[in-house]
XYZ file of C-alpha atoms in Angstrom:
511
model
C -16.238 -10.108 14.580
C -19.318 -10.813 12.319
C -20.029 -7.127 12.648
C -15.963 -6.544 11.461
C -16.893 -8.698 8.653
C -20.083 -6.851 7.521
C -18.043 -3.997 7.763
C -15.310 -5.199 5.503
C -17.708 -6.422 2.752
C -19.597 -3.099 2.724
C -16.416 -1.290 2.523
C -15.099 -3.720 -0.302
C -18.178 -3.177 -2.358
C -17.575 0.146 -2.061
C -14.252 0.224 -3.300
C -15.377 -1.628 -6.374
C -17.889 0.665 -6.928
C -15.833 4.214 -7.006
C -15.163 4.996 -10.021
C -12.435 7.342 -9.636
C -10.387 8.478 -6.906
C -10.797 11.671 -5.382
C -8.934 15.019 -6.658
C -6.859 15.285 -3.162
C -5.835 11.489 -3.346
C -3.769 11.918 -6.135
C -1.439 14.590 -4.070
C -0.950 12.124 -1.462
C 0.046 8.902 -3.873
C 2.422 11.454 -5.280
C 4.295 12.344 -2.107
C 3.778 7.895 -1.521
C 5.382 7.965 -4.669
C 8.621 9.896 -3.678
C 8.885 8.344 -0.435
C 8.945 4.883 -2.038
C 11.885 6.178 -4.732
C 13.665 8.136 -1.954
C 12.986 11.745 -3.420
C 12.940 12.860 0.158
C 13.706 16.343 -0.949
C 10.771 17.006 -3.117
C 8.012 15.339 -0.918
C 6.287 18.472 -0.250
C 5.997 19.568 -3.973
C 2.808 18.090 -4.661
C 0.938 20.953 -4.416
C 0.815 20.351 -0.668
C 2.316 22.374 2.512
C 2.756 19.668 4.809
C 3.776 15.744 5.133
C 1.308 13.380 7.014
C 1.477 9.869 7.983
C -0.703 9.015 5.234
C 1.912 8.622 2.352
C 4.262 6.776 4.330
C 1.464 4.054 4.982
C 0.962 4.385 1.239
C 4.508 3.997 0.280
C 4.915 0.853 2.856
C 1.678 -0.980 1.282
C 2.984 -0.335 -2.110
C 5.115 -3.654 -2.456
C 2.233 -5.787 -1.241
C -0.526 -4.359 -3.964
C 1.814 -2.817 -6.682
C -0.856 -0.389 -7.441
C -0.607 2.875 -6.465
C -4.380 3.680 -5.950
C -5.226 0.406 -4.352
C -2.364 0.956 -2.204
C -3.778 3.956 -1.028
C -7.620 2.634 -0.764
C -6.563 -0.230 1.325
C -4.507 1.697 4.118
C -8.045 3.515 4.226
C -9.872 0.639 4.296
C -7.625 -1.040 7.012
C -7.892 1.983 9.370
C -11.553 2.778 8.569
C -12.431 -0.841 9.696
C -10.295 -1.086 12.837
C -11.356 1.936 14.127
C -14.708 0.350 14.869
C -12.500 -1.797 17.551
C -11.439 1.143 19.824
C -14.972 2.395 19.568
C -16.310 -1.046 21.102
C -14.123 -0.831 23.830
C -15.106 2.826 24.627
C -19.080 1.980 24.133
C -18.515 -0.705 26.910
C -17.311 1.556 29.523
C -20.640 3.162 29.335
C -23.074 0.731 27.846
C -24.516 -3.004 28.162
C -22.820 -5.495 26.012
C -25.612 -5.759 23.666
C -26.104 -1.849 23.298
C -22.286 -1.818 22.465
C -22.718 -3.956 19.732
C -25.751 -2.313 18.294
C -23.986 1.008 18.363
C -20.693 -0.548 16.514
C -23.529 -1.860 13.995
C -24.647 1.771 13.346
C -21.205 2.721 12.846
C -20.117 0.335 10.659
C -23.613 0.972 8.622
C -23.068 4.570 9.183
C -22.400 5.851 5.331
C -19.822 8.838 6.477
C -17.639 6.302 7.838
C -18.664 3.335 5.189
C -17.744 5.847 1.931
C -14.586 7.548 3.298
C -12.877 4.052 4.594
C -12.549 3.827 0.895
C -11.442 7.197 -0.391
C -8.017 8.262 -0.510
C -7.786 10.636 2.282
C -6.101 10.970 5.591
C -9.079 10.507 7.747
C -9.401 6.971 8.596
C -6.051 7.010 10.105
C -6.880 10.365 12.101
C -10.302 8.245 13.109
C -8.048 4.896 14.361
C -5.817 6.816 16.581
C -8.112 9.272 17.636
C -10.467 6.829 18.605
C -7.682 4.745 20.750
C -6.887 8.015 22.479
C -10.626 8.666 23.564
C -10.613 4.802 24.814
C -7.026 5.101 26.565
C -8.213 8.505 28.163
C -11.467 6.787 29.713
C -9.474 3.555 30.503
C -7.047 5.641 32.349
C -9.579 7.604 34.374
C -11.098 4.429 35.719
C -8.115 2.226 36.076
C -5.587 4.706 37.117
C -2.810 3.530 34.559
C -0.070 5.547 33.919
C 0.643 3.741 30.776
C -2.464 4.408 29.479
C -2.143 8.280 30.041
C 1.635 8.339 27.699
C -0.255 5.928 25.124
C -3.248 8.548 25.064
C -1.026 11.025 23.996
C 0.893 9.045 21.558
C -2.277 8.179 19.793
C -3.826 11.995 19.815
C -0.112 12.810 18.515
C -0.435 10.527 15.722
C -4.112 11.275 14.821
C -2.697 14.995 14.757
C 0.086 14.059 12.175
C -2.777 12.430 10.108
C -4.998 15.052 10.491
C -4.189 18.662 12.257
C -7.701 19.442 13.385
C -7.297 16.285 15.816
C -5.450 18.479 17.995
C -8.827 19.326 19.326
C -8.551 15.891 20.964
C -5.353 16.464 22.077
C -6.103 20.106 24.091
C -9.090 18.979 25.851
C -7.779 15.710 27.161
C -4.721 17.931 28.610
C -7.465 20.199 29.861
C -9.266 17.063 31.671
C -5.944 15.960 33.339
C -5.056 19.654 34.305
C -8.559 20.512 35.683
C -10.833 17.369 36.030
C -8.685 14.848 37.369
C -8.939 14.134 41.136
C -5.251 13.088 41.765
C -1.462 13.403 40.445
C -2.771 16.098 37.760
C 0.784 17.695 36.988
C 2.380 14.441 36.740
C -0.372 13.000 34.504
C -0.388 16.407 32.658
C 3.629 15.901 32.027
C 3.571 12.220 30.923
C 0.515 12.887 28.636
C 2.725 15.426 26.640
C 5.802 13.890 26.593
C 4.963 11.564 23.411
C 4.238 15.605 22.050
C 7.217 16.706 22.831
C 9.095 13.622 21.615
C 7.513 14.010 18.009
C 7.855 18.047 17.727
C 12.063 17.477 18.191
C 11.704 14.592 15.877
C 10.004 17.400 13.371
C 12.023 19.814 14.266
C 15.464 17.824 13.754
C 14.205 16.712 10.400
C 13.435 20.254 8.921
C 16.739 21.269 10.153
C 18.704 18.628 8.270
C 19.266 19.054 4.736
C 18.612 15.693 3.148
C 15.324 14.781 4.686
C 11.950 16.306 4.167
C 10.474 18.923 5.989
C 7.139 17.543 7.645
C 5.576 20.313 9.051
C 3.221 17.946 10.710
C 1.884 20.079 13.340
C 1.568 23.099 11.012
C 2.149 25.568 13.846
C 1.732 28.296 11.128
C -1.662 27.337 10.312
C -2.617 27.073 13.820
C -1.582 30.374 14.960
C -3.377 31.665 11.957
C -6.821 30.147 12.255
C -8.399 32.036 15.317
C -8.600 35.082 13.187
C -10.063 33.335 10.053
C -13.618 33.191 11.179
C -13.940 36.745 11.772
C -11.870 37.355 8.375
C -14.375 35.373 6.371
C -17.505 36.724 8.257
C -16.555 40.267 7.307
C -16.033 39.685 3.608
C -19.031 37.563 3.312
C -21.023 40.342 4.645
C -19.390 42.482 2.096
C -19.680 40.216 -0.774
C -23.551 40.199 -0.078
C -23.918 43.822 0.196
C -22.192 44.337 -3.037
C -24.288 42.030 -4.419
C -27.529 43.673 -3.248
C -26.105 46.571 -4.699
C -25.922 45.647 -8.531
C -29.617 44.091 -8.168
C -32.287 45.984 -9.610
C -34.953 46.624 -6.509
C -37.080 43.608 -5.973
C -37.402 39.954 -3.974
C -33.384 39.069 -4.990
C -32.329 42.412 -3.392
C -34.247 42.227 -0.207
C -33.445 38.798 0.063
C -29.662 39.598 0.013
C -29.597 42.592 2.061
C -31.537 40.404 4.626
C -29.259 37.742 4.684
C -26.404 39.968 5.194
C -27.426 39.974 8.719
C -27.697 36.438 9.128
C -24.841 35.281 8.232
C -24.063 33.717 11.377
C -27.331 31.571 11.454
C -26.606 30.445 8.148
C -23.553 29.122 9.225
C -25.115 27.438 12.219
C -28.123 25.824 9.919
C -25.414 24.309 7.322
C -23.303 22.883 10.516
C -27.025 21.226 11.628
C -27.694 19.802 8.595
C -24.053 18.789 7.491
C -23.758 16.995 10.739
C -27.253 15.406 10.498
C -26.147 14.079 7.330
C -22.901 12.905 8.442
C -25.083 10.944 11.202
C -27.008 9.416 8.536
C -30.645 10.906 9.136
C -32.564 8.279 10.794
C -29.723 7.484 13.163
C -29.660 11.296 14.145
C -32.932 10.495 16.075
C -31.467 8.503 18.896
C -29.282 11.875 19.896
C -32.788 12.949 21.012
C -33.551 9.851 22.522
C -30.239 10.328 24.439
C -31.013 13.714 25.892
C -33.043 12.036 29.294
C -30.188 9.382 30.033
C -27.423 11.890 29.054
C -29.097 14.788 31.492
C -28.726 12.374 34.310
C -25.598 10.662 33.864
C -23.202 13.475 33.080
C -23.644 15.018 36.471
C -21.833 11.938 38.029
C -19.862 10.949 35.114
C -16.619 13.110 34.611
C -15.798 10.492 31.699
C -19.082 11.215 30.223
C -18.774 14.720 30.519
C -15.296 14.803 29.253
C -16.863 13.056 25.688
C -19.746 15.285 25.879
C -17.415 18.526 26.281
C -15.287 17.327 23.457
C -18.094 16.394 21.011
C -19.431 20.359 21.584
C -16.246 21.640 21.145
C -15.505 19.601 18.029
C -19.319 21.374 16.588
C -17.437 24.420 18.130
C -14.058 24.139 16.158
C -15.905 22.984 12.802
C -18.732 26.094 13.124
C -15.338 28.387 13.270
C -13.953 26.304 10.384
C -16.856 27.205 8.382
C -16.959 30.629 8.602
C -13.479 31.130 7.621
C -13.650 29.079 4.360
C -17.724 27.902 3.685
C -16.787 24.294 3.416
C -18.275 21.811 4.583
C -18.065 18.336 3.989
C -19.491 15.353 6.297
C -16.441 13.536 6.661
C -14.996 16.507 8.588
C -17.786 15.854 11.226
C -16.312 12.791 12.542
C -14.699 15.044 14.450
C -17.573 15.365 16.774
C -19.136 11.460 15.906
C -15.972 9.879 17.725
C -16.793 11.217 21.387
C -20.483 11.829 20.795
C -20.407 7.716 19.637
C -21.650 7.188 23.245
C -23.927 9.259 23.466
C -25.796 8.040 20.125
C -25.093 4.649 22.192
C -27.346 6.084 25.010
C -30.171 6.678 22.798
C -29.616 3.260 21.577
C -29.733 1.957 25.011
C -32.761 4.001 25.708
C -34.614 2.544 22.584
C -33.987 -0.943 23.139
C -34.894 -0.783 26.736
C -38.477 0.618 25.586
C -38.679 -2.416 23.097
C -38.056 -4.536 25.557
C -40.453 -3.302 28.117
C -43.130 -2.140 25.585
C -43.541 -5.478 23.892
C -42.048 -8.165 26.329
C -39.181 -8.705 23.829
C -35.821 -10.188 25.349
C -32.696 -8.154 24.800
C -31.093 -10.092 21.905
C -34.421 -9.974 19.995
C -35.001 -6.205 20.735
C -31.361 -5.856 19.016
C -31.945 -8.188 16.110
C -35.093 -5.685 15.168
C -33.054 -2.742 15.614
C -29.768 -4.059 13.595
C -32.537 -5.482 10.881
C -33.955 -1.710 10.927
C -30.602 -0.010 10.793
C -29.354 -2.250 7.685
C -32.671 -1.297 5.794
C -31.793 2.545 6.536
C -28.470 2.513 5.790
C -27.572 0.058 3.352
C -29.127 1.974 0.414
C -27.248 4.607 0.802
C -24.184 2.382 1.273
C -24.408 0.021 -1.732
C -24.158 2.697 -4.488
C -22.365 3.253 -7.951
C -20.237 6.526 -6.952
C -18.684 8.880 -9.225
C -19.718 6.487 -12.153
C -20.066 9.464 -14.437
C -16.288 10.456 -14.024
C -15.160 7.492 -15.415
C -14.464 9.103 -18.472
C -11.648 11.270 -16.941
C -10.163 8.182 -15.949
C -10.625 6.688 -19.818
C -8.996 9.852 -21.115
C -5.766 8.983 -18.990
C -5.687 5.462 -19.954
C -5.889 6.468 -23.572
C -2.585 8.639 -22.873
C -1.052 6.291 -21.293
C -1.351 3.744 -23.990
C 0.245 6.164 -26.222
C 3.295 7.435 -23.599
C 6.340 5.985 -22.463
C 5.705 4.215 -19.233
C 8.776 5.212 -17.519
C 8.672 8.944 -18.483
C 6.305 11.759 -16.983
C 3.582 12.969 -19.193
C 1.995 16.146 -18.310
C -1.468 17.184 -19.399
C -2.885 20.442 -19.719
C -6.653 20.548 -18.352
C -8.626 22.316 -16.062
C -8.724 21.582 -12.271
C -9.717 19.115 -10.939
C -10.072 17.344 -14.607
C -5.979 17.958 -14.769
C -5.150 15.751 -11.625
C -7.287 12.958 -12.578
C -5.861 13.017 -16.264
C -2.393 13.548 -15.314
C -2.763 10.597 -12.373
C -4.272 8.008 -14.416
C -2.143 8.828 -17.491
C 1.227 8.059 -15.479
C 0.085 5.219 -13.764
C 3.762 3.560 -13.618
C 5.747 6.518 -12.815
C 7.207 6.474 -9.486
C 9.673 9.188 -9.662
C 8.853 13.072 -8.593
C 5.431 14.224 -10.317
C 5.456 17.882 -9.565
C 3.437 18.629 -12.432
C 0.003 19.642 -11.127
C 1.014 23.413 -10.584
C -0.975 25.994 -11.702
C 1.326 26.759 -14.676
C -0.171 23.291 -16.049
C -3.816 24.036 -15.765
C -5.637 25.784 -18.573
C -6.102 28.985 -17.335
C -2.461 29.794 -17.538
C -2.048 28.174 -20.753
C -4.362 30.106 -23.225
C -2.841 32.896 -23.732
C -4.387 36.006 -25.861
C -3.862 34.261 -28.626
C -3.746 30.522 -30.784
C -0.153 31.654 -31.142
C 0.587 32.135 -27.314
C -1.178 28.917 -26.283
C 1.253 26.673 -28.605
C 4.355 28.696 -27.201
C 3.056 27.896 -23.801
C 2.292 24.546 -24.185
C 5.751 23.765 -26.057
C 7.893 25.661 -23.234
C 6.245 23.456 -20.383
C 6.850 20.663 -22.902
C 3.266 19.533 -22.439
C 2.118 16.950 -25.021
C -1.629 16.853 -24.509
C -4.294 19.094 -24.200
C -7.934 18.873 -22.963
C -10.274 21.440 -24.512
C -13.122 21.681 -21.989
C -16.485 23.508 -23.538
C -17.902 25.129 -20.234
C -14.210 25.511 -18.780
C -12.303 27.250 -21.514
C -11.538 30.770 -20.851
C -12.786 33.777 -22.416
C -9.625 34.241 -24.202
C -10.451 35.959 -27.305
C -10.346 33.561 -29.828
C -11.948 30.329 -30.520
C -9.822 27.130 -30.590
C -11.733 25.130 -32.946
C -11.883 27.521 -35.117
C -8.104 28.679 -35.206
C -6.367 25.248 -34.257
C -4.201 24.231 -37.254
C -3.888 20.431 -37.568
C 0.030 20.411 -38.236
C -0.295 21.804 -34.261
C -2.712 19.893 -32.713
C -3.993 16.461 -33.364
C -7.570 15.130 -32.218
C -7.330 12.002 -30.143
C -11.082 11.924 -29.259
C -14.330 13.550 -27.837
C -16.253 12.950 -24.797
C -19.033 14.954 -23.357
C -19.276 15.352 -19.295
C -22.400 17.469 -17.664
C -19.880 19.575 -15.949
C -17.534 20.285 -18.595
C -19.612 19.910 -21.864
C -17.755 18.602 -24.952
C -14.110 17.841 -24.464
C -11.911 17.268 -26.690
C -8.230 15.982 -25.969
C -5.506 16.996 -28.506
C -1.757 15.885 -28.886
C 0.381 18.753 -29.333
C 2.787 18.076 -32.165
C 6.657 19.460 -31.791
């Protein structure tokens, strides 16, 4: 209970010191607004191709908090904190009580879980249901409970609805039941799949109905296209490096690019390893080294530990393939591997506690206390930071527009991406209707045209009352806005500066 309270306090501090919403979060809140107001036919218009469980949870919590951003962060905080409960129960199936407590403290302090438990992202819901699914899979293997198999399948399906990557948990668990379980394999597999069949049926029925949203929850088209993605991405990167090398004069840079072309796979491996260590928090990652000996000893005789280890390795493989496909790697993605690997981390912690107890003749409680103090000293400086403080000016620009606009009407803003999402979100804090105004036609690249006259025509045709000029992101369009503008067309409302955008000027577009 004290660890949960500490986890909640740390996450609450992060909430209060995170100064702006993450860009994708505005899309989930837009969907939640549409759900809340009953605009079910438009719920997939918010620049997304799917409708996850997260917007439904936000819409459900909004009546309690009466603030969309707070409702979204509150859902992340709730599920991110409660994820520690199933992870503790999972750890207790393999570790001593004091080690399981120490492990949960590490996870409560781990910056990846702390930061993303207050961001407007789908991940905490996926962690929560995925962790419960892992615990129930281990529990059923030990107790032979049929209901645990059914609930494990249901938890994994809910995790998939939150983040489709959690389908890996379902797939590996199905293989475990089909190939490694000792008895009633077919029956267990059938029971395990029942929630998936039911959810797929509901999703299909809703997609065929005329007045309900197409959830596209399982995102089957994307899953089918994904296997070929890494190969395409690999070839594109190699070709791009070759083209860049040919454009360089003979010298070190050209030789480097030619050499790098042959080591794309190694670069991807290094990036996956680096981001994984960052997601664990570098000092905590040493526990994986300490876990090598006990893991090697236990995995041969414990099928449940083999299941979790195999799932962790498979998750890293999926993240490696994802990197080759898109070359995007974020620490929060690696929770896919960290959830099943938490038990391995616990084995390393247990070995460290045993070493301290034996080497310095300490009681178990004393050794745990010392580890807890060290963990907090290593993690809290990263946990208790100001986040995105420099980007608060975008929130301030949106607030300025909101103070001038009609709160019951929708106010579009022309700007670059992702600034356009931030400013539009904060410029419309009380509007709850369909908000499909974040498409590419509202971004500055589509508005500038080839002349100042074209710009004005586009702004007025799209009914955009505000335009943000950004020094570093204004396209090379053949004219200088500051020199070409006419005060009868554009009225300057304020100026700001940011390192990413340079100088910024907010204009009001006059009719």
